[in-house]
């Protein structure tokens, strides 16, 4: 589909499932008919003879074609999820696919990926779709942390729970709670995390909401004061990454913590960095950091205006078309 127009109907059943993965000529025909000059592909790690044929046809028609690879390298993530077989074909064809592109768009620091030059940008944010936190909570007696994700083991939320367990191992007058929003990637990840909460007796301090969107999510953010980013990227061999979640927290106007390297945020005064290891997160450090922070929500949001998708896409367009 393009907007509300169906450009190809593959029907139903097994044949339909096959066709939608190999029959890309309707996309090429549409692009030629509408004089498309620039094609932006977001990689699903699906390099194969059919995507290669599509790109070759677009190039012959005079189009510029780039492909975004959000996370690189990504083989370790697939391995961690037990999905190595899913990218077997990708490994065979990705260098050839890359050779036909004009560039690969990356959020990493790599100059070349699969032999192709890169255009380095930051993961962007759509400010129109992310509301800024609209409340100022009383944090004199309680601090509410929030983590929003499709939850994988590399988010490292267990490190936060373990940190809470250490914090509450002694009587505490100051309350810290962790609000977890999102669904678990697998039943195994869910069972492990819930067992971790139970084993550490953190049920009253860790609140699981499941997946939330829109006003429900806005309401939860308004109740919370501090964001929890990824704390376990080292578990899949990734050191440098520019996650969307860090940008969403900043757009919401709340300070946050993470353990990877993100050049857009590493030196920001509203960001707390923790070691990229298996140590529990020090809750007292979060409390101290939050109490000494002087920036309000609007100032945090204003600090990342350069990370709008409009600005980031201008970098790509200027690199390819101008």
mmCIF file of C-alpha atoms in Angstrom:
data_model
loop_
_atom_site.group_PDB
_atom_site.id
_atom_site.type_symbol
_atom_site.label_atom_id
_atom_site.label_comp_id
_atom_site.label_asym_id
_atom_site.label_seq_id
_atom_site.Cartn_x
_atom_site.Cartn_y
_atom_site.Cartn_z
ATOM 1 C CA UNK A 1 0.000 0.000 0.000
ATOM 2 C CA UNK A 2 0.948 3.636 -0.532
ATOM 3 C CA UNK A 3 -1.058 5.797 1.855
ATOM 4 C CA UNK A 4 -4.584 4.385 1.350
ATOM 5 C CA UNK A 5 -3.993 3.065 -2.178
ATOM 6 C CA UNK A 6 -3.455 -0.638 -2.822
ATOM 7 C CA UNK A 7 -0.731 -1.027 -5.440
ATOM 8 C CA UNK A 8 -0.643 -4.833 -5.309
ATOM 9 C CA UNK A 9 -3.038 -7.412 -3.862
ATOM 10 C CA UNK A 10 -1.363 -10.755 -3.232
ATOM 11 C CA UNK A 11 -4.533 -12.442 -1.998
ATOM 12 C CA UNK A 12 -4.567 -14.915 0.887
ATOM 13 C CA UNK A 13 -3.025 -18.251 1.777
ATOM 14 C CA UNK A 14 0.421 -19.753 1.455
ATOM 15 C CA UNK A 15 1.058 -18.378 -2.039
ATOM 16 C CA UNK A 16 0.288 -14.871 -0.797
ATOM 17 C CA UNK A 17 2.852 -15.197 2.001
ATOM 18 C CA UNK A 18 5.482 -16.236 -0.516
ATOM 19 C CA UNK A 19 4.660 -13.531 -3.071
ATOM 20 C CA UNK A 20 4.874 -10.643 -0.608
ATOM 21 C CA UNK A 21 8.448 -11.708 0.185
ATOM 22 C CA UNK A 22 9.701 -12.107 -3.368
ATOM 23 C CA UNK A 23 7.472 -10.035 -5.698
ATOM 24 C CA UNK A 24 8.609 -6.408 -5.431
ATOM 25 C CA UNK A 25 7.995 -5.279 -9.011
ATOM 26 C CA UNK A 26 4.790 -3.347 -8.089
ATOM 27 C CA UNK A 27 6.936 -1.117 -5.853
ATOM 28 C CA UNK A 28 9.362 -0.434 -8.702
ATOM 29 C CA UNK A 29 6.534 0.239 -11.167
ATOM 30 C CA UNK A 30 4.883 2.658 -8.760
ATOM 31 C CA UNK A 31 8.161 4.509 -8.142
ATOM 32 C CA UNK A 32 8.836 4.848 -11.884
ATOM 33 C CA UNK A 33 5.256 5.932 -12.681
ATOM 34 C CA UNK A 34 5.391 8.638 -10.009
ATOM 35 C CA UNK A 35 8.895 9.836 -10.931
ATOM 36 C CA UNK A 36 10.391 8.985 -7.545
ATOM 37 C CA UNK A 37 13.963 10.282 -7.300
ATOM 38 C CA UNK A 38 14.971 9.038 -3.874
ATOM 39 C CA UNK A 39 14.211 5.717 -2.150
ATOM 40 C CA UNK A 40 14.841 5.187 1.574
ATOM 41 C CA UNK A 41 14.766 1.559 2.736
ATOM 42 C CA UNK A 42 14.746 0.580 6.402
ATOM 43 C CA UNK A 43 16.569 -2.723 6.621
ATOM 44 C CA UNK A 44 14.827 -5.770 8.011
ATOM 45 C CA UNK A 45 18.041 -7.754 7.504
ATOM 46 C CA UNK A 46 16.382 -9.375 4.500
ATOM 47 C CA UNK A 47 19.046 -9.187 1.830
ATOM 48 C CA UNK A 48 18.167 -11.711 -0.886
ATOM 49 C CA UNK A 49 18.072 -11.954 -4.692
ATOM 50 C CA UNK A 50 14.625 -10.330 -4.764
ATOM 51 C CA UNK A 51 15.548 -7.169 -2.844
ATOM 52 C CA UNK A 52 18.740 -6.964 -4.904
ATOM 53 C CA UNK A 53 16.708 -7.151 -8.134
ATOM 54 C CA UNK A 54 14.388 -4.412 -6.859
ATOM 55 C CA UNK A 55 17.268 -2.063 -6.063
ATOM 56 C CA UNK A 56 18.968 -2.748 -9.411
ATOM 57 C CA UNK A 57 15.771 -1.844 -11.294
ATOM 58 C CA UNK A 58 15.407 1.355 -9.276
ATOM 59 C CA UNK A 59 18.995 2.307 -10.005
ATOM 60 C CA UNK A 60 18.542 1.651 -13.738
ATOM 61 C CA UNK A 61 15.562 4.020 -13.623
ATOM 62 C CA UNK A 62 17.818 6.758 -12.226
ATOM 63 C CA UNK A 63 16.740 6.665 -8.588
ATOM 64 C CA UNK A 64 19.034 7.209 -5.635
ATOM 65 C CA UNK A 65 18.639 4.389 -3.098
ATOM 66 C CA UNK A 66 19.851 4.262 0.505
ATOM 67 C CA UNK A 67 19.208 1.727 3.242
ATOM 68 C CA UNK A 68 19.080 2.433 6.969
ATOM 69 C CA UNK A 69 20.565 -0.151 9.324
ATOM 70 C CA UNK A 70 19.460 1.055 12.779
ATOM 71 C CA UNK A 71 21.648 -1.284 14.860
ATOM 72 C CA UNK A 72 25.095 -2.355 13.694
ATOM 73 C CA UNK A 73 26.592 -4.845 14.129
ATOM 74 C CA UNK A 74 23.416 -6.841 14.602
ATOM 75 C CA UNK A 75 24.453 -10.510 14.334
ATOM 76 C CA UNK A 76 24.980 -10.743 18.100
ATOM 77 C CA UNK A 77 21.418 -9.561 18.794
ATOM 78 C CA UNK A 78 19.986 -12.300 16.607
ATOM 79 C CA UNK A 79 22.221 -14.857 18.280
ATOM 80 C CA UNK A 80 21.095 -13.668 21.723
ATOM 81 C CA UNK A 81 17.474 -14.176 20.661
ATOM 82 C CA UNK A 82 18.172 -17.656 19.294
ATOM 83 C CA UNK A 83 17.466 -16.404 15.738
ATOM 84 C CA UNK A 84 20.781 -17.074 14.007
ATOM 85 C CA UNK A 85 19.049 -19.022 11.226
ATOM 86 C CA UNK A 86 16.873 -16.023 10.370
ATOM 87 C CA UNK A 87 19.862 -14.051 9.061
ATOM 88 C CA UNK A 88 21.688 -16.897 7.348
ATOM 89 C CA UNK A 89 20.422 -15.670 3.962
ATOM 90 C CA UNK A 90 21.161 -12.063 4.899
ATOM 91 C CA UNK A 91 24.806 -12.943 5.541
ATOM 92 C CA UNK A 92 25.089 -14.441 2.063
ATOM 93 C CA UNK A 93 23.615 -11.503 0.128
ATOM 94 C CA UNK A 94 24.084 -8.346 2.228
ATOM 95 C CA UNK A 95 27.438 -7.302 0.735
ATOM 96 C CA UNK A 96 26.058 -7.664 -2.771
ATOM 97 C CA UNK A 97 22.940 -5.679 -1.889
ATOM 98 C CA UNK A 98 25.077 -2.958 -0.332
ATOM 99 C CA UNK A 99 27.143 -2.659 -3.524
ATOM 100 C CA UNK A 100 24.086 -1.429 -5.452
ATOM 101 C CA UNK A 101 23.114 1.224 -2.885
ATOM 102 C CA UNK A 102 24.198 4.843 -2.917
ATOM 103 C CA UNK A 103 24.887 4.691 0.822
ATOM 104 C CA UNK A 104 23.956 2.977 4.067
ATOM 105 C CA UNK A 105 22.434 5.192 6.747
ATOM 106 C CA UNK A 106 23.747 4.342 10.210
ATOM 107 C CA UNK A 107 23.411 5.540 13.799
ATOM 108 C CA UNK A 108 26.878 4.106 14.501
ATOM 109 C CA UNK A 109 30.384 5.541 14.000
ATOM 110 C CA UNK A 110 31.294 3.156 11.154
ATOM 111 C CA UNK A 111 32.582 4.774 7.930
ATOM 112 C CA UNK A 112 31.753 1.690 5.844
ATOM 113 C CA UNK A 113 29.273 -1.139 6.346
ATOM 114 C CA UNK A 114 29.317 -4.204 4.102
ATOM 115 C CA UNK A 115 31.759 -2.359 1.843
ATOM 116 C CA UNK A 116 29.425 0.587 1.251
ATOM 117 C CA UNK A 117 29.980 4.163 2.447
ATOM 118 C CA UNK A 118 27.812 5.320 5.312
ATOM 119 C CA UNK A 119 25.865 8.446 6.134
ATOM 120 C CA UNK A 120 26.048 8.961 9.873
ATOM 121 C CA UNK A 121 22.962 10.391 11.520
ATOM 122 C CA UNK A 122 21.282 10.168 14.892
ATOM 123 C CA UNK A 123 18.151 8.231 15.643
ATOM 124 C CA UNK A 124 15.451 10.864 15.315
ATOM 125 C CA UNK A 125 12.333 11.807 17.233
ATOM 126 C CA UNK A 126 8.946 13.029 16.014
ATOM 127 C CA UNK A 127 8.164 15.796 18.485
ATOM 128 C CA UNK A 128 4.552 16.001 17.314
ATOM 129 C CA UNK A 129 3.912 12.460 18.556
ATOM 130 C CA UNK A 130 5.754 12.644 21.892
ATOM 131 C CA UNK A 131 4.143 14.785 24.581
ATOM 132 C CA UNK A 132 6.281 16.523 27.123
ATOM 133 C CA UNK A 133 5.681 15.614 30.753
ATOM 134 C CA UNK A 134 3.038 18.053 31.978
ATOM 135 C CA UNK A 135 3.257 17.604 35.761
ATOM 136 C CA UNK A 136 5.786 18.470 38.424
ATOM 137 C CA UNK A 137 5.612 15.772 41.064
ATOM 138 C CA UNK A 138 6.451 16.063 44.740
ATOM 139 C CA UNK A 139 9.676 14.064 44.995
ATOM 140 C CA UNK A 140 10.474 14.969 48.593
ATOM 141 C CA UNK A 141 9.431 11.524 49.838
ATOM 142 C CA UNK A 142 9.220 9.351 46.706
ATOM 143 C CA UNK A 143 10.904 8.993 43.316
ATOM 144 C CA UNK A 144 9.236 7.111 40.470
ATOM 145 C CA UNK A 145 11.380 5.539 37.756
ATOM 146 C CA UNK A 146 10.016 4.453 34.382
ATOM 147 C CA UNK A 147 11.326 1.998 31.791
ATOM 148 C CA UNK A 148 9.509 1.675 28.451
ATOM 149 C CA UNK A 149 10.568 -1.019 25.998
ATOM 150 C CA UNK A 150 9.854 -4.194 24.127
ATOM 151 C CA UNK A 151 11.668 -5.965 26.912
ATOM 152 C CA UNK A 152 14.750 -8.010 26.017
ATOM 153 C CA UNK A 153 17.551 -9.171 28.272
ATOM 154 C CA UNK A 154 19.809 -6.450 26.846
ATOM 155 C CA UNK A 155 17.589 -3.798 28.443
ATOM 156 C CA UNK A 156 19.091 -4.964 31.729
ATOM 157 C CA UNK A 157 16.078 -4.010 33.832
ATOM 158 C CA UNK A 158 17.090 -6.814 36.198
ATOM 159 C CA UNK A 159 20.097 -4.687 37.175
ATOM 160 C CA UNK A 160 17.683 -1.996 38.360
ATOM 161 C CA UNK A 161 15.591 -4.512 40.321
ATOM 162 C CA UNK A 162 18.740 -5.877 41.944
ATOM 163 C CA UNK A 163 19.728 -2.330 42.821
ATOM 164 C CA UNK A 164 16.333 -1.783 44.435
ATOM 165 C CA UNK A 165 16.780 -4.991 46.421
ATOM 166 C CA UNK A 166 20.098 -3.724 47.766
ATOM 167 C CA UNK A 167 18.569 -0.326 48.512
ATOM 168 C CA UNK A 168 15.702 -1.864 50.488
ATOM 169 C CA UNK A 169 17.961 -4.336 52.286
ATOM 170 C CA UNK A 170 18.069 -1.606 54.926
ATOM 171 C CA UNK A 171 15.019 0.327 56.225
ATOM 172 C CA UNK A 172 14.326 3.308 53.945
ATOM 173 C CA UNK A 173 12.103 6.306 54.542
ATOM 174 C CA UNK A 174 12.552 7.525 50.970
ATOM 175 C CA UNK A 175 10.531 5.386 48.540
ATOM 176 C CA UNK A 176 11.733 4.506 45.033
ATOM 177 C CA UNK A 177 9.473 2.631 42.608
ATOM 178 C CA UNK A 178 10.117 1.236 39.131
ATOM 179 C CA UNK A 179 7.281 1.407 36.579
ATOM 180 C CA UNK A 180 7.860 -1.038 33.704
ATOM 181 C CA UNK A 181 5.841 -0.392 30.529
ATOM 182 C CA UNK A 182 5.915 -2.758 27.560
ATOM 183 C CA UNK A 183 5.552 -6.382 26.625
ATOM 184 C CA UNK A 184 8.210 -9.025 27.019
ATOM 185 C CA UNK A 185 9.882 -10.274 23.864
ATOM 186 C CA UNK A 186 9.475 -13.897 24.896
ATOM 187 C CA UNK A 187 7.836 -15.946 27.618
ATOM 188 C CA UNK A 188 11.310 -16.945 28.790
ATOM 189 C CA UNK A 189 12.381 -13.306 29.243
ATOM 190 C CA UNK A 190 9.102 -12.581 31.041
ATOM 191 C CA UNK A 191 9.379 -15.578 33.374
ATOM 192 C CA UNK A 192 12.997 -14.773 34.233
ATOM 193 C CA UNK A 193 12.229 -11.132 35.008
ATOM 194 C CA UNK A 194 9.148 -11.864 37.098
ATOM 195 C CA UNK A 195 11.036 -14.541 39.004
ATOM 196 C CA UNK A 196 13.780 -12.001 39.628
ATOM 197 C CA UNK A 197 11.211 -9.624 41.150
ATOM 198 C CA UNK A 198 9.763 -12.376 43.335
ATOM 199 C CA UNK A 199 13.125 -13.726 44.459
ATOM 200 C CA UNK A 200 14.191 -10.246 45.554
ATOM 201 C CA UNK A 201 10.783 -9.488 47.147
ATOM 202 C CA UNK A 202 10.322 -6.352 45.072
ATOM 203 C CA UNK A 203 6.639 -6.820 44.154
ATOM 204 C CA UNK A 204 5.483 -3.607 45.863
ATOM 205 C CA UNK A 205 8.245 -1.530 44.263
ATOM 206 C CA UNK A 206 8.177 -2.841 40.669
ATOM 207 C CA UNK A 207 4.919 -2.231 38.784
ATOM 208 C CA UNK A 208 4.328 -4.048 35.474
ATOM 209 C CA UNK A 209 1.834 -2.378 33.109
ATOM 210 C CA UNK A 210 2.186 -4.315 29.895
ATOM 211 C CA UNK A 211 2.015 -2.476 26.587
ATOM 212 C CA UNK A 212 0.559 1.049 26.716
ATOM 213 C CA UNK A 213 0.051 3.761 24.114
ATOM 214 C CA UNK A 214 -1.417 7.231 23.747
ATOM 215 C CA UNK A 215 -3.079 8.865 26.719
ATOM 216 C CA UNK A 216 -2.495 5.841 28.960
ATOM 217 C CA UNK A 217 1.248 6.072 28.364
ATOM 218 C CA UNK A 218 1.195 9.865 28.804
ATOM 219 C CA UNK A 219 -0.514 9.416 32.169
ATOM 220 C CA UNK A 220 2.140 6.988 33.387
ATOM 221 C CA UNK A 221 4.926 9.328 32.261
ATOM 222 C CA UNK A 222 3.297 12.176 34.173
ATOM 223 C CA UNK A 223 3.442 10.055 37.323
ATOM 224 C CA UNK A 224 7.150 9.338 36.867
ATOM 225 C CA UNK A 225 10.277 11.412 37.282
ATOM 226 C CA UNK A 226 13.280 9.524 35.879
ATOM 227 C CA UNK A 227 13.787 7.271 32.842
ATOM 228 C CA UNK A 228 15.576 3.921 32.714
ATOM 229 C CA UNK A 229 17.331 3.299 29.408
ATOM 230 C CA UNK A 230 19.261 0.214 28.309
ATOM 231 C CA UNK A 231 21.464 -1.258 31.026
ATOM 232 C CA UNK A 232 22.619 -4.453 29.318
ATOM 233 C CA UNK A 233 23.732 -3.757 25.754
ATOM 234 C CA UNK A 234 27.110 -5.214 26.694
ATOM 235 C CA UNK A 235 25.335 -8.576 26.931
ATOM 236 C CA UNK A 236 25.067 -8.644 23.136
ATOM 237 C CA UNK A 237 28.441 -7.065 22.411
ATOM 238 C CA UNK A 238 27.198 -3.554 21.614
ATOM 239 C CA UNK A 239 29.050 -0.569 23.045
ATOM 240 C CA UNK A 240 27.901 2.327 20.868
ATOM 241 C CA UNK A 241 24.245 2.803 19.967
ATOM 242 C CA UNK A 242 21.720 5.628 19.635
ATOM 243 C CA UNK A 243 18.492 4.197 20.968
ATOM 244 C CA UNK A 244 15.101 5.725 20.320
ATOM 245 C CA UNK A 245 14.251 5.366 24.000
ATOM 246 C CA UNK A 246 16.926 7.841 25.116
ATOM 247 C CA UNK A 247 15.478 10.373 22.706
ATOM 248 C CA UNK A 248 11.932 9.758 23.873
ATOM 249 C CA UNK A 249 12.887 10.334 27.503
ATOM 250 C CA UNK A 250 14.559 13.632 26.567
ATOM 251 C CA UNK A 251 11.548 14.651 24.448
ATOM 252 C CA UNK A 252 9.316 13.874 27.426
ATOM 253 C CA UNK A 253 11.517 16.182 29.462
ATOM 254 C CA UNK A 254 12.782 13.728 32.072
ATOM 255 C CA UNK A 255 16.367 12.845 33.049
ATOM 256 C CA UNK A 256 17.495 9.263 32.499
ATOM 257 C CA UNK A 257 20.192 6.650 32.909
ATOM 258 C CA UNK A 258 21.847 4.157 30.531
ATOM 259 C CA UNK A 259 25.078 2.157 30.261
ATOM 260 C CA UNK A 260 26.050 2.245 26.559
ATOM 261 C CA UNK A 261 27.836 4.999 24.643
ATOM 262 C CA UNK A 262 25.491 7.482 22.972
ATOM 263 C CA UNK A 263 27.397 10.498 21.668
ATOM 264 C CA UNK A 264 24.238 12.614 21.537
ATOM 265 C CA UNK A 265 23.700 12.318 25.289
ATOM 266 C CA UNK A 266 26.887 11.205 27.064
ATOM 267 C CA UNK A 267 27.779 14.758 28.153
ATOM 268 C CA UNK A 268 24.271 16.030 28.847
ATOM 269 C CA UNK A 269 23.730 17.301 32.412
ATOM 270 C CA UNK A 270 20.439 15.386 32.716
ATOM 271 C CA UNK A 271 22.003 11.997 31.880
ATOM 272 C CA UNK A 272 23.445 9.564 34.420
ATOM 273 C CA UNK A 273 25.838 6.930 33.086
ATOM 274 C CA UNK A 274 26.352 3.602 34.852
ATOM 275 C CA UNK A 275 29.006 0.965 34.098
ATOM 276 C CA UNK A 276 28.383 -1.467 31.244
ATOM 277 C CA UNK A 277 28.652 -4.526 33.454
ATOM 278 C CA UNK A 278 26.515 -6.767 35.667
ATOM 279 C CA UNK A 279 26.698 -4.662 38.819
ATOM 280 C CA UNK A 280 23.415 -3.607 40.461
ATOM 281 C CA UNK A 281 22.363 -0.040 39.725
ATOM 282 C CA UNK A 282 23.096 2.178 42.702
ATOM 283 C CA UNK A 283 19.725 3.660 43.668
ATOM 284 C CA UNK A 284 21.299 6.212 46.000
ATOM 285 C CA UNK A 285 23.274 7.568 43.031
ATOM 286 C CA UNK A 286 20.036 8.057 41.091
ATOM 287 C CA UNK A 287 18.437 9.866 44.040
ATOM 288 C CA UNK A 288 21.475 12.111 44.513
ATOM 289 C CA UNK A 289 21.718 12.835 40.782
ATOM 290 C CA UNK A 290 18.039 13.749 40.543
ATOM 291 C CA UNK A 291 18.162 16.047 43.577
ATOM 292 C CA UNK A 292 21.069 18.023 42.120
ATOM 293 C CA UNK A 293 19.504 18.419 38.667
ATOM 294 C CA UNK A 294 18.403 21.988 37.939
ATOM 295 C CA UNK A 295 16.969 21.614 34.396
ATOM 296 C CA UNK A 296 13.199 21.525 33.977
ATOM 297 C CA UNK A 297 11.240 19.461 31.447
ATOM 298 C CA UNK A 298 11.092 22.212 28.812
ATOM 299 C CA UNK A 299 14.836 22.818 28.943
ATOM 300 C CA UNK A 300 15.550 19.104 28.499
ATOM 301 C CA UNK A 301 13.194 18.861 25.529
ATOM 302 C CA UNK A 302 14.588 22.027 23.942
ATOM 303 C CA UNK A 303 18.123 20.632 24.122
ATOM 304 C CA UNK A 304 17.435 18.000 21.452
ATOM 305 C CA UNK A 305 15.723 20.005 18.718
ATOM 306 C CA UNK A 306 18.559 18.984 16.387
ATOM 307 C CA UNK A 307 17.410 15.359 16.780
ATOM 308 C CA UNK A 308 14.112 15.893 14.982
ATOM 309 C CA UNK A 309 13.577 13.551 12.043
ATOM 310 C CA UNK A 310 13.302 16.570 9.736
ATOM 311 C CA UNK A 311 16.807 17.678 10.660
ATOM 312 C CA UNK A 312 18.280 14.165 10.453
ATOM 313 C CA UNK A 313 16.711 13.472 7.062
ATOM 314 C CA UNK A 314 18.115 16.730 5.723
ATOM 315 C CA UNK A 315 21.580 15.295 6.419
ATOM 316 C CA UNK A 316 20.754 12.205 4.334
ATOM 317 C CA UNK A 317 19.155 14.143 1.467
ATOM 318 C CA UNK A 318 22.008 16.645 1.278
ATOM 319 C CA UNK A 319 24.534 13.804 1.196
ATOM 320 C CA UNK A 320 22.773 11.883 -1.564
ATOM 321 C CA UNK A 321 20.999 14.430 -3.744
ATOM 322 C CA UNK A 322 23.098 17.586 -3.380
#
